[in-house]
């Protein structure tokens, strides 16, 4: 199976009424954890990196690492650019071998977002492109915004004019750690679903109760993004390992504890998405 087209993974999920988890990774251990969890759950999986992560290591390093590890995997694995913040970065990830790209023009005026997203779709063909209209709240890397709910009529126009393969609406979620339980507008999601036919993406899912995530999937979400929960899980496990093994000096040893914890977390989230057994 191994390295696969994101479009195929998401269209299968849309037809099957489930979602595929898109998990943000920061290092090799997290890539290993996500692929290993997907194999245990017999699930397709999307690995993604933000622009900030691509400052830590370049797209070529992540593409090489994911492709090498996916080559031996028994499940479909895709690599996606999350919140691409420039045309140039999408180009670089495409050339590095990513399987899909997000261009995030959500902070731009509508017409500029349409123009930027359409230009990336055109240049990237046949790679699938995700884009956002309205703003998911909170902070992801340098991208920070208030929640601005997506206008369904504009969403329909945006999808038609850009030719995107998947669409990220803003329905009340935020990136980062929630201070209070998020209030999602599910009626708005229904309205967007009725107007936009490409797979829909839920951003800012860390901290959203599992039951609410399932409800969103039942209403048409096909890709579910998790970043913060994995970063917290990894860091907590490594912190614990270092305090329990104060003499440890081999990074493989204490980072391995982070890998184990992320693997368990991702396996759980795959089951929440309902993609277990769907590889
Ligand atoms: P959080 O994990 O911060 O909720 O967001 C994930 C996400 O949407 C990444 O694009």
PDB file of C-alpha atoms and ligand atoms in Angstrom:
ATOM      1  CA  UNK A   1       0.000   0.000   0.000  1.00  0.00           C
ATOM      2  CA  UNK A   2       2.292   2.757   1.356  1.00  0.00           C
ATOM      3  CA  UNK A   3       2.638   6.330  -0.003  1.00  0.00           C
ATOM      4  CA  UNK A   4      -0.713   7.346  -1.495  1.00  0.00           C
ATOM      5  CA  UNK A   5      -2.651  10.205  -3.052  1.00  0.00           C
ATOM      6  CA  UNK A   6      -4.581  12.199  -0.419  1.00  0.00           C
ATOM      7  CA  UNK A   7      -7.462  12.711  -2.851  1.00  0.00           C
ATOM      8  CA  UNK A   8      -8.082   8.975  -3.089  1.00  0.00           C
ATOM      9  CA  UNK A   9      -7.970   8.596   0.719  1.00  0.00           C
ATOM     10  CA  UNK A  10     -10.479  11.425   1.247  1.00  0.00           C
ATOM     11  CA  UNK A  11     -12.895  10.460  -1.534  1.00  0.00           C
ATOM     12  CA  UNK A  12     -13.047   6.924  -0.111  1.00  0.00           C
ATOM     13  CA  UNK A  13     -13.739   8.371   3.340  1.00  0.00           C
ATOM     14  CA  UNK A  14     -16.461  10.632   1.931  1.00  0.00           C
ATOM     15  CA  UNK A  15     -18.119   7.697   0.182  1.00  0.00           C
ATOM     16  CA  UNK A  16     -17.786   5.510   3.289  1.00  0.00           C
ATOM     17  CA  UNK A  17     -19.096   8.073   5.795  1.00  0.00           C
ATOM     18  CA  UNK A  18     -15.972   8.175   7.957  1.00  0.00           C
ATOM     19  CA  UNK A  19     -13.041  10.587   8.325  1.00  0.00           C
ATOM     20  CA  UNK A  20      -9.281  10.191   8.121  1.00  0.00           C
ATOM     21  CA  UNK A  21      -7.093  11.687  10.839  1.00  0.00           C
ATOM     22  CA  UNK A  22      -4.465  14.187   9.723  1.00  0.00           C
ATOM     23  CA  UNK A  23      -1.753  14.206  12.343  1.00  0.00           C
ATOM     24  CA  UNK A  24       0.867  16.968  12.671  1.00  0.00           C
ATOM     25  CA  UNK A  25       4.371  15.630  13.286  1.00  0.00           C
ATOM     26  CA  UNK A  26       7.480  17.411  14.542  1.00  0.00           C
ATOM     27  CA  UNK A  27      10.187  14.776  14.364  1.00  0.00           C
ATOM     28  CA  UNK A  28      11.044  11.242  13.298  1.00  0.00           C
ATOM     29  CA  UNK A  29       9.575   9.631  16.424  1.00  0.00           C
ATOM     30  CA  UNK A  30       6.191  11.220  15.739  1.00  0.00           C
ATOM     31  CA  UNK A  31       6.234  10.027  12.110  1.00  0.00           C
ATOM     32  CA  UNK A  32       7.037   6.503  13.336  1.00  0.00           C
ATOM     33  CA  UNK A  33       4.269   6.716  15.950  1.00  0.00           C
ATOM     34  CA  UNK A  34       1.601   7.807  13.466  1.00  0.00           C
ATOM     35  CA  UNK A  35       2.471   5.138  10.881  1.00  0.00           C
ATOM     36  CA  UNK A  36       2.696   2.429  13.515  1.00  0.00           C
ATOM     37  CA  UNK A  37      -0.717   3.408  15.013  1.00  0.00           C
ATOM     38  CA  UNK A  38      -2.268   3.401  11.530  1.00  0.00           C
ATOM     39  CA  UNK A  39      -0.884  -0.077  10.879  1.00  0.00           C
ATOM     40  CA  UNK A  40      -2.203  -1.388  14.209  1.00  0.00           C
ATOM     41  CA  UNK A  41      -5.650   0.053  13.417  1.00  0.00           C
ATOM     42  CA  UNK A  42      -5.466  -0.959   9.737  1.00  0.00           C
ATOM     43  CA  UNK A  43      -6.296   2.611   8.789  1.00  0.00           C
ATOM     44  CA  UNK A  44      -5.319   5.075   6.061  1.00  0.00           C
ATOM     45  CA  UNK A  45      -3.529   8.064   7.544  1.00  0.00           C
ATOM     46  CA  UNK A  46      -2.408  11.596   6.650  1.00  0.00           C
ATOM     47  CA  UNK A  47       0.771  13.028   8.132  1.00  0.00           C
ATOM     48  CA  UNK A  48       1.142  16.795   7.977  1.00  0.00           C
ATOM     49  CA  UNK A  49       3.639  19.544   8.710  1.00  0.00           C
ATOM     50  CA  UNK A  50       3.150  23.277   9.293  1.00  0.00           C
ATOM     51  CA  UNK A  51       5.416  26.045   7.953  1.00  0.00           C
ATOM     52  CA  UNK A  52       6.939  26.335  11.464  1.00  0.00           C
ATOM     53  CA  UNK A  53       7.850  22.645  11.450  1.00  0.00           C
ATOM     54  CA  UNK A  54       9.401  23.145   8.008  1.00  0.00           C
ATOM     55  CA  UNK A  55      11.700  25.775   9.489  1.00  0.00           C
ATOM     56  CA  UNK A  56      12.947  23.160  11.961  1.00  0.00           C
ATOM     57  CA  UNK A  57      13.648  20.716   9.096  1.00  0.00           C
ATOM     58  CA  UNK A  58      13.016  21.303   5.373  1.00  0.00           C
ATOM     59  CA  UNK A  59      10.232  19.685   3.311  1.00  0.00           C
ATOM     60  CA  UNK A  60      12.801  17.390   1.659  1.00  0.00           C
ATOM     61  CA  UNK A  61      13.679  15.899   5.066  1.00  0.00           C
ATOM     62  CA  UNK A  62      10.041  15.207   5.968  1.00  0.00           C
ATOM     63  CA  UNK A  63       9.182  13.907   2.485  1.00  0.00           C
ATOM     64  CA  UNK A  64      12.210  11.601   2.543  1.00  0.00           C
ATOM     65  CA  UNK A  65      11.474  10.356   6.062  1.00  0.00           C
ATOM     66  CA  UNK A  66       7.766   9.777   5.523  1.00  0.00           C
ATOM     67  CA  UNK A  67       8.256   8.130   2.125  1.00  0.00           C
ATOM     68  CA  UNK A  68      10.963   5.816   3.497  1.00  0.00           C
ATOM     69  CA  UNK A  69       8.891   4.761   6.498  1.00  0.00           C
ATOM     70  CA  UNK A  70       5.667   4.498   4.461  1.00  0.00           C
ATOM     71  CA  UNK A  71       7.376   2.245   1.921  1.00  0.00           C
ATOM     72  CA  UNK A  72       7.305  -0.635   4.359  1.00  0.00           C
ATOM     73  CA  UNK A  73       3.848   0.134   5.747  1.00  0.00           C
ATOM     74  CA  UNK A  74       0.805  -2.021   5.160  1.00  0.00           C
ATOM     75  CA  UNK A  75      -1.583   0.966   5.041  1.00  0.00           C
ATOM     76  CA  UNK A  76      -1.969   4.056   2.803  1.00  0.00           C
ATOM     77  CA  UNK A  77       0.087   7.009   4.086  1.00  0.00           C
ATOM     78  CA  UNK A  78      -0.131  10.559   2.666  1.00  0.00           C
ATOM     79  CA  UNK A  79       1.990  13.622   3.429  1.00  0.00           C
ATOM     80  CA  UNK A  80       0.255  17.005   3.486  1.00  0.00           C
ATOM     81  CA  UNK A  81       1.412  20.613   3.871  1.00  0.00           C
ATOM     82  CA  UNK A  82      -0.747  22.147   6.635  1.00  0.00           C
ATOM     83  CA  UNK A  83      -1.500  25.906   6.540  1.00  0.00           C
ATOM     84  CA  UNK A  84       0.875  26.626   3.647  1.00  0.00           C
ATOM     85  CA  UNK A  85       1.473  30.361   3.999  1.00  0.00           C
ATOM     86  CA  UNK A  86       2.913  31.186   0.577  1.00  0.00           C
ATOM     87  CA  UNK A  87       2.791  30.087  -3.045  1.00  0.00           C
ATOM     88  CA  UNK A  88       6.557  29.444  -2.807  1.00  0.00           C
ATOM     89  CA  UNK A  89       6.194  26.999   0.099  1.00  0.00           C
ATOM     90  CA  UNK A  90       3.520  25.013  -1.756  1.00  0.00           C
ATOM     91  CA  UNK A  91       5.866  24.836  -4.748  1.00  0.00           C
ATOM     92  CA  UNK A  92       8.735  23.657  -2.573  1.00  0.00           C
ATOM     93  CA  UNK A  93       6.639  20.931  -0.906  1.00  0.00           C
ATOM     94  CA  UNK A  94       5.302  19.792  -4.270  1.00  0.00           C
ATOM     95  CA  UNK A  95       8.848  19.471  -5.607  1.00  0.00           C
ATOM     96  CA  UNK A  96       9.944  17.675  -2.433  1.00  0.00           C
ATOM     97  CA  UNK A  97       7.323  14.952  -2.996  1.00  0.00           C
ATOM     98  CA  UNK A  98       4.382  15.873  -0.742  1.00  0.00           C
ATOM     99  CA  UNK A  99       1.122  14.193  -1.709  1.00  0.00           C
ATOM    100  CA  UNK A 100      -1.127  17.210  -1.048  1.00  0.00           C
ATOM    101  CA  UNK A 101      -0.964  20.878  -0.107  1.00  0.00           C
ATOM    102  CA  UNK A 102      -2.944  23.400   1.858  1.00  0.00           C
ATOM    103  CA  UNK A 103      -2.773  27.046   0.873  1.00  0.00           C
ATOM    104  CA  UNK A 104      -4.133  29.186   3.686  1.00  0.00           C
ATOM    105  CA  UNK A 105      -5.298  32.565   2.415  1.00  0.00           C
ATOM    106  CA  UNK A 106      -7.976  32.823   5.092  1.00  0.00           C
ATOM    107  CA  UNK A 107      -6.619  36.101   6.480  1.00  0.00           C
ATOM    108  CA  UNK A 108      -6.797  37.731   3.031  1.00  0.00           C
ATOM    109  CA  UNK A 109      -9.818  39.542   1.583  1.00  0.00           C
ATOM    110  CA  UNK A 110     -12.151  37.126  -0.295  1.00  0.00           C
ATOM    111  CA  UNK A 111     -10.992  37.965  -3.832  1.00  0.00           C
ATOM    112  CA  UNK A 112      -7.309  37.675  -2.876  1.00  0.00           C
ATOM    113  CA  UNK A 113      -7.939  34.327  -1.152  1.00  0.00           C
ATOM    114  CA  UNK A 114      -9.711  33.091  -4.318  1.00  0.00           C
ATOM    115  CA  UNK A 115      -6.858  34.285  -6.548  1.00  0.00           C
ATOM    116  CA  UNK A 116      -4.101  32.752  -4.378  1.00  0.00           C
ATOM    117  CA  UNK A 117      -5.916  29.440  -3.874  1.00  0.00           C
ATOM    118  CA  UNK A 118      -6.797  29.146  -7.580  1.00  0.00           C
ATOM    119  CA  UNK A 119      -3.191  29.853  -8.577  1.00  0.00           C
ATOM    120  CA  UNK A 120      -1.897  27.081  -6.289  1.00  0.00           C
ATOM    121  CA  UNK A 121      -4.540  24.643  -7.593  1.00  0.00           C
ATOM    122  CA  UNK A 122      -3.496  25.423 -11.186  1.00  0.00           C
ATOM    123  CA  UNK A 123       0.232  25.123 -10.537  1.00  0.00           C
ATOM    124  CA  UNK A 124      -0.048  21.992  -8.398  1.00  0.00           C
ATOM    125  CA  UNK A 125      -2.275  19.864 -10.612  1.00  0.00           C
ATOM    126  CA  UNK A 126      -2.701  16.900 -10.270  1.00  0.00           C
ATOM    127  CA  UNK A 127      -1.850  17.237  -6.549  1.00  0.00           C
ATOM    128  CA  UNK A 128      -4.924  17.911  -4.416  1.00  0.00           C
ATOM    129  CA  UNK A 129      -5.145  21.309  -2.711  1.00  0.00           C
ATOM    130  CA  UNK A 130      -7.004  22.260   0.497  1.00  0.00           C
ATOM    131  CA  UNK A 131      -7.976  25.849   1.295  1.00  0.00           C
ATOM    132  CA  UNK A 132      -9.819  27.726   4.035  1.00  0.00           C
ATOM    133  CA  UNK A 133     -12.470  30.435   4.014  1.00  0.00           C
ATOM    134  CA  UNK A 134     -13.583  32.150   7.199  1.00  0.00           C
ATOM    135  CA  UNK A 135     -11.050  31.749   9.997  1.00  0.00           C
ATOM    136  CA  UNK A 136     -10.452  28.900  12.419  1.00  0.00           C
ATOM    137  CA  UNK A 137      -9.556  30.707  15.642  1.00  0.00           C
ATOM    138  CA  UNK A 138      -6.484  30.468  17.870  1.00  0.00           C
ATOM    139  CA  UNK A 139      -2.816  30.231  17.039  1.00  0.00           C
ATOM    140  CA  UNK A 140      -1.015  27.765  14.771  1.00  0.00           C
ATOM    141  CA  UNK A 141       2.623  28.739  14.185  1.00  0.00           C
ATOM    142  CA  UNK A 142       2.633  32.402  13.176  1.00  0.00           C
ATOM    143  CA  UNK A 143      -0.989  32.189  11.979  1.00  0.00           C
ATOM    144  CA  UNK A 144      -3.320  33.638  14.588  1.00  0.00           C
ATOM    145  CA  UNK A 145      -6.974  34.642  14.256  1.00  0.00           C
ATOM    146  CA  UNK A 146     -10.329  35.223  15.908  1.00  0.00           C
ATOM    147  CA  UNK A 147     -13.065  32.780  14.875  1.00  0.00           C
ATOM    148  CA  UNK A 148     -14.838  34.139  11.799  1.00  0.00           C
ATOM    149  CA  UNK A 149     -17.578  31.682  10.810  1.00  0.00           C
ATOM    150  CA  UNK A 150     -17.660  30.708   7.125  1.00  0.00           C
ATOM    151  CA  UNK A 151     -20.414  32.224   5.002  1.00  0.00           C
ATOM    152  CA  UNK A 152     -22.010  29.204   3.203  1.00  0.00           C
ATOM    153  CA  UNK A 153     -22.857  31.109   0.005  1.00  0.00           C
ATOM    154  CA  UNK A 154     -19.283  32.401  -0.245  1.00  0.00           C
ATOM    155  CA  UNK A 155     -17.990  28.876   0.495  1.00  0.00           C
ATOM    156  CA  UNK A 156     -19.904  27.572  -2.526  1.00  0.00           C
ATOM    157  CA  UNK A 157     -18.522  30.348  -4.736  1.00  0.00           C
ATOM    158  CA  UNK A 158     -15.001  29.843  -3.323  1.00  0.00           C
ATOM    159  CA  UNK A 159     -14.974  26.090  -4.038  1.00  0.00           C
ATOM    160  CA  UNK A 160     -16.332  26.593  -7.566  1.00  0.00           C
ATOM    161  CA  UNK A 161     -13.925  29.380  -8.518  1.00  0.00           C
ATOM    162  CA  UNK A 162     -10.760  27.850  -7.029  1.00  0.00           C
ATOM    163  CA  UNK A 163     -11.184  24.180  -8.015  1.00  0.00           C
ATOM    164  CA  UNK A 164      -9.894  23.008  -4.608  1.00  0.00           C
ATOM    165  CA  UNK A 165     -10.010  19.300  -3.707  1.00  0.00           C
ATOM    166  CA  UNK A 166     -10.950  19.784  -0.044  1.00  0.00           C
ATOM    167  CA  UNK A 167     -12.358  22.674   1.959  1.00  0.00           C
ATOM    168  CA  UNK A 168     -11.702  23.832   5.528  1.00  0.00           C
ATOM    169  CA  UNK A 169     -14.700  25.764   6.867  1.00  0.00           C
ATOM    170  CA  UNK A 170     -14.663  27.734  10.127  1.00  0.00           C
ATOM    171  CA  UNK A 171     -17.505  26.369  12.280  1.00  0.00           C
ATOM    172  CA  UNK A 172     -16.317  27.375  15.750  1.00  0.00           C
ATOM    173  CA  UNK A 173     -13.108  25.435  16.419  1.00  0.00           C
ATOM    174  CA  UNK A 174      -9.750  27.011  17.347  1.00  0.00           C
ATOM    175  CA  UNK A 175      -6.153  25.903  17.097  1.00  0.00           C
ATOM    176  CA  UNK A 176      -4.195  25.385  20.331  1.00  0.00           C
ATOM    177  CA  UNK A 177      -5.502  24.725  23.857  1.00  0.00           C
ATOM    178  CA  UNK A 178      -9.163  25.639  24.517  1.00  0.00           C
ATOM    179  CA  UNK A 179      -9.909  27.780  27.578  1.00  0.00           C
ATOM    180  CA  UNK A 180     -13.560  26.629  27.540  1.00  0.00           C
ATOM    181  CA  UNK A 181     -15.374  23.849  25.669  1.00  0.00           C
ATOM    182  CA  UNK A 182     -15.751  24.952  22.024  1.00  0.00           C
ATOM    183  CA  UNK A 183     -19.243  25.721  20.713  1.00  0.00           C
ATOM    184  CA  UNK A 184     -19.537  24.350  17.211  1.00  0.00           C
ATOM    185  CA  UNK A 185     -22.225  25.538  14.811  1.00  0.00           C
ATOM    186  CA  UNK A 186     -23.418  22.209  13.394  1.00  0.00           C
ATOM    187  CA  UNK A 187     -26.318  23.758  11.474  1.00  0.00           C
ATOM    188  CA  UNK A 188     -23.730  25.870   9.637  1.00  0.00           C
ATOM    189  CA  UNK A 189     -21.771  22.702   8.844  1.00  0.00           C
ATOM    190  CA  UNK A 190     -24.963  21.164   7.352  1.00  0.00           C
ATOM    191  CA  UNK A 191     -25.531  24.264   5.232  1.00  0.00           C
ATOM    192  CA  UNK A 192     -21.918  24.230   3.969  1.00  0.00           C
ATOM    193  CA  UNK A 193     -22.140  20.494   3.260  1.00  0.00           C
ATOM    194  CA  UNK A 194     -25.234  21.052   1.135  1.00  0.00           C
ATOM    195  CA  UNK A 195     -23.411  23.666  -0.968  1.00  0.00           C
ATOM    196  CA  UNK A 196     -19.826  22.307  -1.184  1.00  0.00           C
ATOM    197  CA  UNK A 197     -19.285  18.852  -2.649  1.00  0.00           C
ATOM    198  CA  UNK A 198     -15.530  18.363  -2.011  1.00  0.00           C
ATOM    199  CA  UNK A 199     -14.423  16.649   1.244  1.00  0.00           C
ATOM    200  CA  UNK A 200     -14.628  18.961   4.281  1.00  0.00           C
ATOM    201  CA  UNK A 201     -11.799  19.348   6.788  1.00  0.00           C
ATOM    202  CA  UNK A 202     -12.113  20.032  10.533  1.00  0.00           C
ATOM    203  CA  UNK A 203      -9.247  22.140  11.892  1.00  0.00           C
ATOM    204  CA  UNK A 204      -8.546  22.842  15.562  1.00  0.00           C
ATOM    205  CA  UNK A 205      -9.795  19.450  16.732  1.00  0.00           C
ATOM    206  CA  UNK A 206      -7.521  18.977  19.783  1.00  0.00           C
ATOM    207  CA  UNK A 207      -9.759  19.445  22.830  1.00  0.00           C
ATOM    208  CA  UNK A 208     -13.028  18.950  20.922  1.00  0.00           C
ATOM    209  CA  UNK A 209     -14.912  16.115  22.710  1.00  0.00           C
ATOM    210  CA  UNK A 210     -14.805  12.802  20.791  1.00  0.00           C
ATOM    211  CA  UNK A 211     -18.611  12.699  20.599  1.00  0.00           C
ATOM    212  CA  UNK A 212     -18.676  16.126  18.928  1.00  0.00           C
ATOM    213  CA  UNK A 213     -16.010  15.034  16.439  1.00  0.00           C
ATOM    214  CA  UNK A 214     -18.153  11.975  15.584  1.00  0.00           C
ATOM    215  CA  UNK A 215     -21.166  14.261  15.111  1.00  0.00           C
ATOM    216  CA  UNK A 216     -19.164  16.445  12.689  1.00  0.00           C
ATOM    217  CA  UNK A 217     -18.097  13.348  10.746  1.00  0.00           C
ATOM    218  CA  UNK A 218     -21.729  12.187  10.510  1.00  0.00           C
ATOM    219  CA  UNK A 219     -22.478  15.625   9.012  1.00  0.00           C
ATOM    220  CA  UNK A 220     -19.814  15.426   6.317  1.00  0.00           C
ATOM    221  CA  UNK A 221     -16.336  16.074   7.766  1.00  0.00           C
ATOM    222  CA  UNK A 222     -13.855  13.718   6.015  1.00  0.00           C
ATOM    223  CA  UNK A 223     -10.456  14.931   7.337  1.00  0.00           C
ATOM    224  CA  UNK A 224      -9.831  15.705  11.012  1.00  0.00           C
ATOM    225  CA  UNK A 225      -6.703  17.652  12.012  1.00  0.00           C
ATOM    226  CA  UNK A 226      -4.886  17.047  15.305  1.00  0.00           C
ATOM    227  CA  UNK A 227      -1.687  18.869  16.299  1.00  0.00           C
ATOM    228  CA  UNK A 228      -1.771  20.274  19.842  1.00  0.00           C
ATOM    229  CA  UNK A 229      -2.889  17.003  21.481  1.00  0.00           C
ATOM    230  CA  UNK A 230       0.045  15.150  19.962  1.00  0.00           C
ATOM    231  CA  UNK A 231       2.574  17.825  20.957  1.00  0.00           C
ATOM    232  CA  UNK A 232       1.276  17.758  24.546  1.00  0.00           C
ATOM    233  CA  UNK A 233       1.262  13.944  24.662  1.00  0.00           C
ATOM    234  CA  UNK A 234       4.800  13.667  23.280  1.00  0.00           C
ATOM    235  CA  UNK A 235       6.238  16.326  25.594  1.00  0.00           C
ATOM    236  CA  UNK A 236       4.558  14.920  28.724  1.00  0.00           C
ATOM    237  CA  UNK A 237       5.912  11.425  28.032  1.00  0.00           C
ATOM    238  CA  UNK A 238       9.459  12.664  27.399  1.00  0.00           C
ATOM    239  CA  UNK A 239       9.344  14.861  30.524  1.00  0.00           C
ATOM    240  CA  UNK A 240       8.203  11.849  32.576  1.00  0.00           C
ATOM    241  CA  UNK A 241      10.884   9.599  31.045  1.00  0.00           C
ATOM    242  CA  UNK A 242      13.659  12.084  31.807  1.00  0.00           C
ATOM    243  CA  UNK A 243      12.548  12.471  35.404  1.00  0.00           C
ATOM    244  CA  UNK A 244      12.261   8.692  35.865  1.00  0.00           C
ATOM    245  CA  UNK A 245      15.643   8.042  34.191  1.00  0.00           C
ATOM    246  CA  UNK A 246      17.775  11.020  35.304  1.00  0.00           C
ATOM    247  CA  UNK A 247      20.946   9.347  34.008  1.00  0.00           C
ATOM    248  CA  UNK A 248      19.594   8.624  30.515  1.00  0.00           C
ATOM    249  CA  UNK A 249      21.731  10.237  27.827  1.00  0.00           C
ATOM    250  CA  UNK A 250      20.624   8.379  24.690  1.00  0.00           C
ATOM    251  CA  UNK A 251      17.872  10.407  22.973  1.00  0.00           C
ATOM    252  CA  UNK A 252      16.550   7.216  21.361  1.00  0.00           C
ATOM    253  CA  UNK A 253      15.644   5.994  24.826  1.00  0.00           C
ATOM    254  CA  UNK A 254      13.662   8.930  26.204  1.00  0.00           C
ATOM    255  CA  UNK A 255      12.242  10.057  22.844  1.00  0.00           C
ATOM    256  CA  UNK A 256      11.056   6.474  22.398  1.00  0.00           C
ATOM    257  CA  UNK A 257       8.725   7.026  25.358  1.00  0.00           C
ATOM    258  CA  UNK A 258       7.239  10.002  23.486  1.00  0.00           C
ATOM    259  CA  UNK A 259       6.766   7.785  20.436  1.00  0.00           C
ATOM    260  CA  UNK A 260       4.915   5.144  22.473  1.00  0.00           C
ATOM    261  CA  UNK A 261       2.566   7.715  24.003  1.00  0.00           C
ATOM    262  CA  UNK A 262       1.788   9.365  20.645  1.00  0.00           C
ATOM    263  CA  UNK A 263       1.163   5.962  19.065  1.00  0.00           C
ATOM    264  CA  UNK A 264      -1.502   5.177  21.694  1.00  0.00           C
ATOM    265  CA  UNK A 265      -3.097   8.603  21.320  1.00  0.00           C
ATOM    266  CA  UNK A 266      -3.199   8.381  17.515  1.00  0.00           C
ATOM    267  CA  UNK A 267      -4.690   4.858  17.647  1.00  0.00           C
ATOM    268  CA  UNK A 268      -7.505   6.245  19.807  1.00  0.00           C
ATOM    269  CA  UNK A 269      -8.082   9.225  17.476  1.00  0.00           C
ATOM    270  CA  UNK A 270      -8.166   6.919  14.440  1.00  0.00           C
ATOM    271  CA  UNK A 271     -11.017   5.040  16.130  1.00  0.00           C
ATOM    272  CA  UNK A 272     -12.797   8.339  16.839  1.00  0.00           C
ATOM    273  CA  UNK A 273     -12.525   9.155  13.104  1.00  0.00           C
ATOM    274  CA  UNK A 274     -13.937   5.722  12.255  1.00  0.00           C
ATOM    275  CA  UNK A 275     -11.160   4.924   9.772  1.00  0.00           C
ATOM    276  CA  UNK A 276     -10.000   1.811  11.678  1.00  0.00           C
ATOM    277  CA  UNK A 277     -10.268  -1.248   9.445  1.00  0.00           C
ATOM    278  CA  UNK A 278     -10.603   0.954   6.313  1.00  0.00           C
ATOM    279  CA  UNK A 279      -7.068   0.587   4.881  1.00  0.00           C
TER     280      UNK A 279
HETATM  281  P1  LIG B   1      -5.119  21.735  17.033  1.00  0.00           P
HETATM  282  O1  LIG B   1      -4.493  20.425  17.209  1.00  0.00           O
HETATM  283  O2  LIG B   1      -4.331  22.856  17.601  1.00  0.00           O
HETATM  284  O3  LIG B   1      -6.520  21.746  17.563  1.00  0.00           O
HETATM  285  O4  LIG B   1      -5.234  22.035  15.475  1.00  0.00           O
HETATM  286  C1  LIG B   1      -4.923  21.110  14.518  1.00  0.00           C
HETATM  287  C2  LIG B   1      -5.036  21.726  13.168  1.00  0.00           C
HETATM  288  O5  LIG B   1      -6.081  22.153  12.746  1.00  0.00           O
HETATM  289  C3  LIG B   1      -3.825  21.822  12.360  1.00  0.00           C
HETATM  290  O6  LIG B   1      -4.072  22.449  11.153  1.00  0.00           O
END
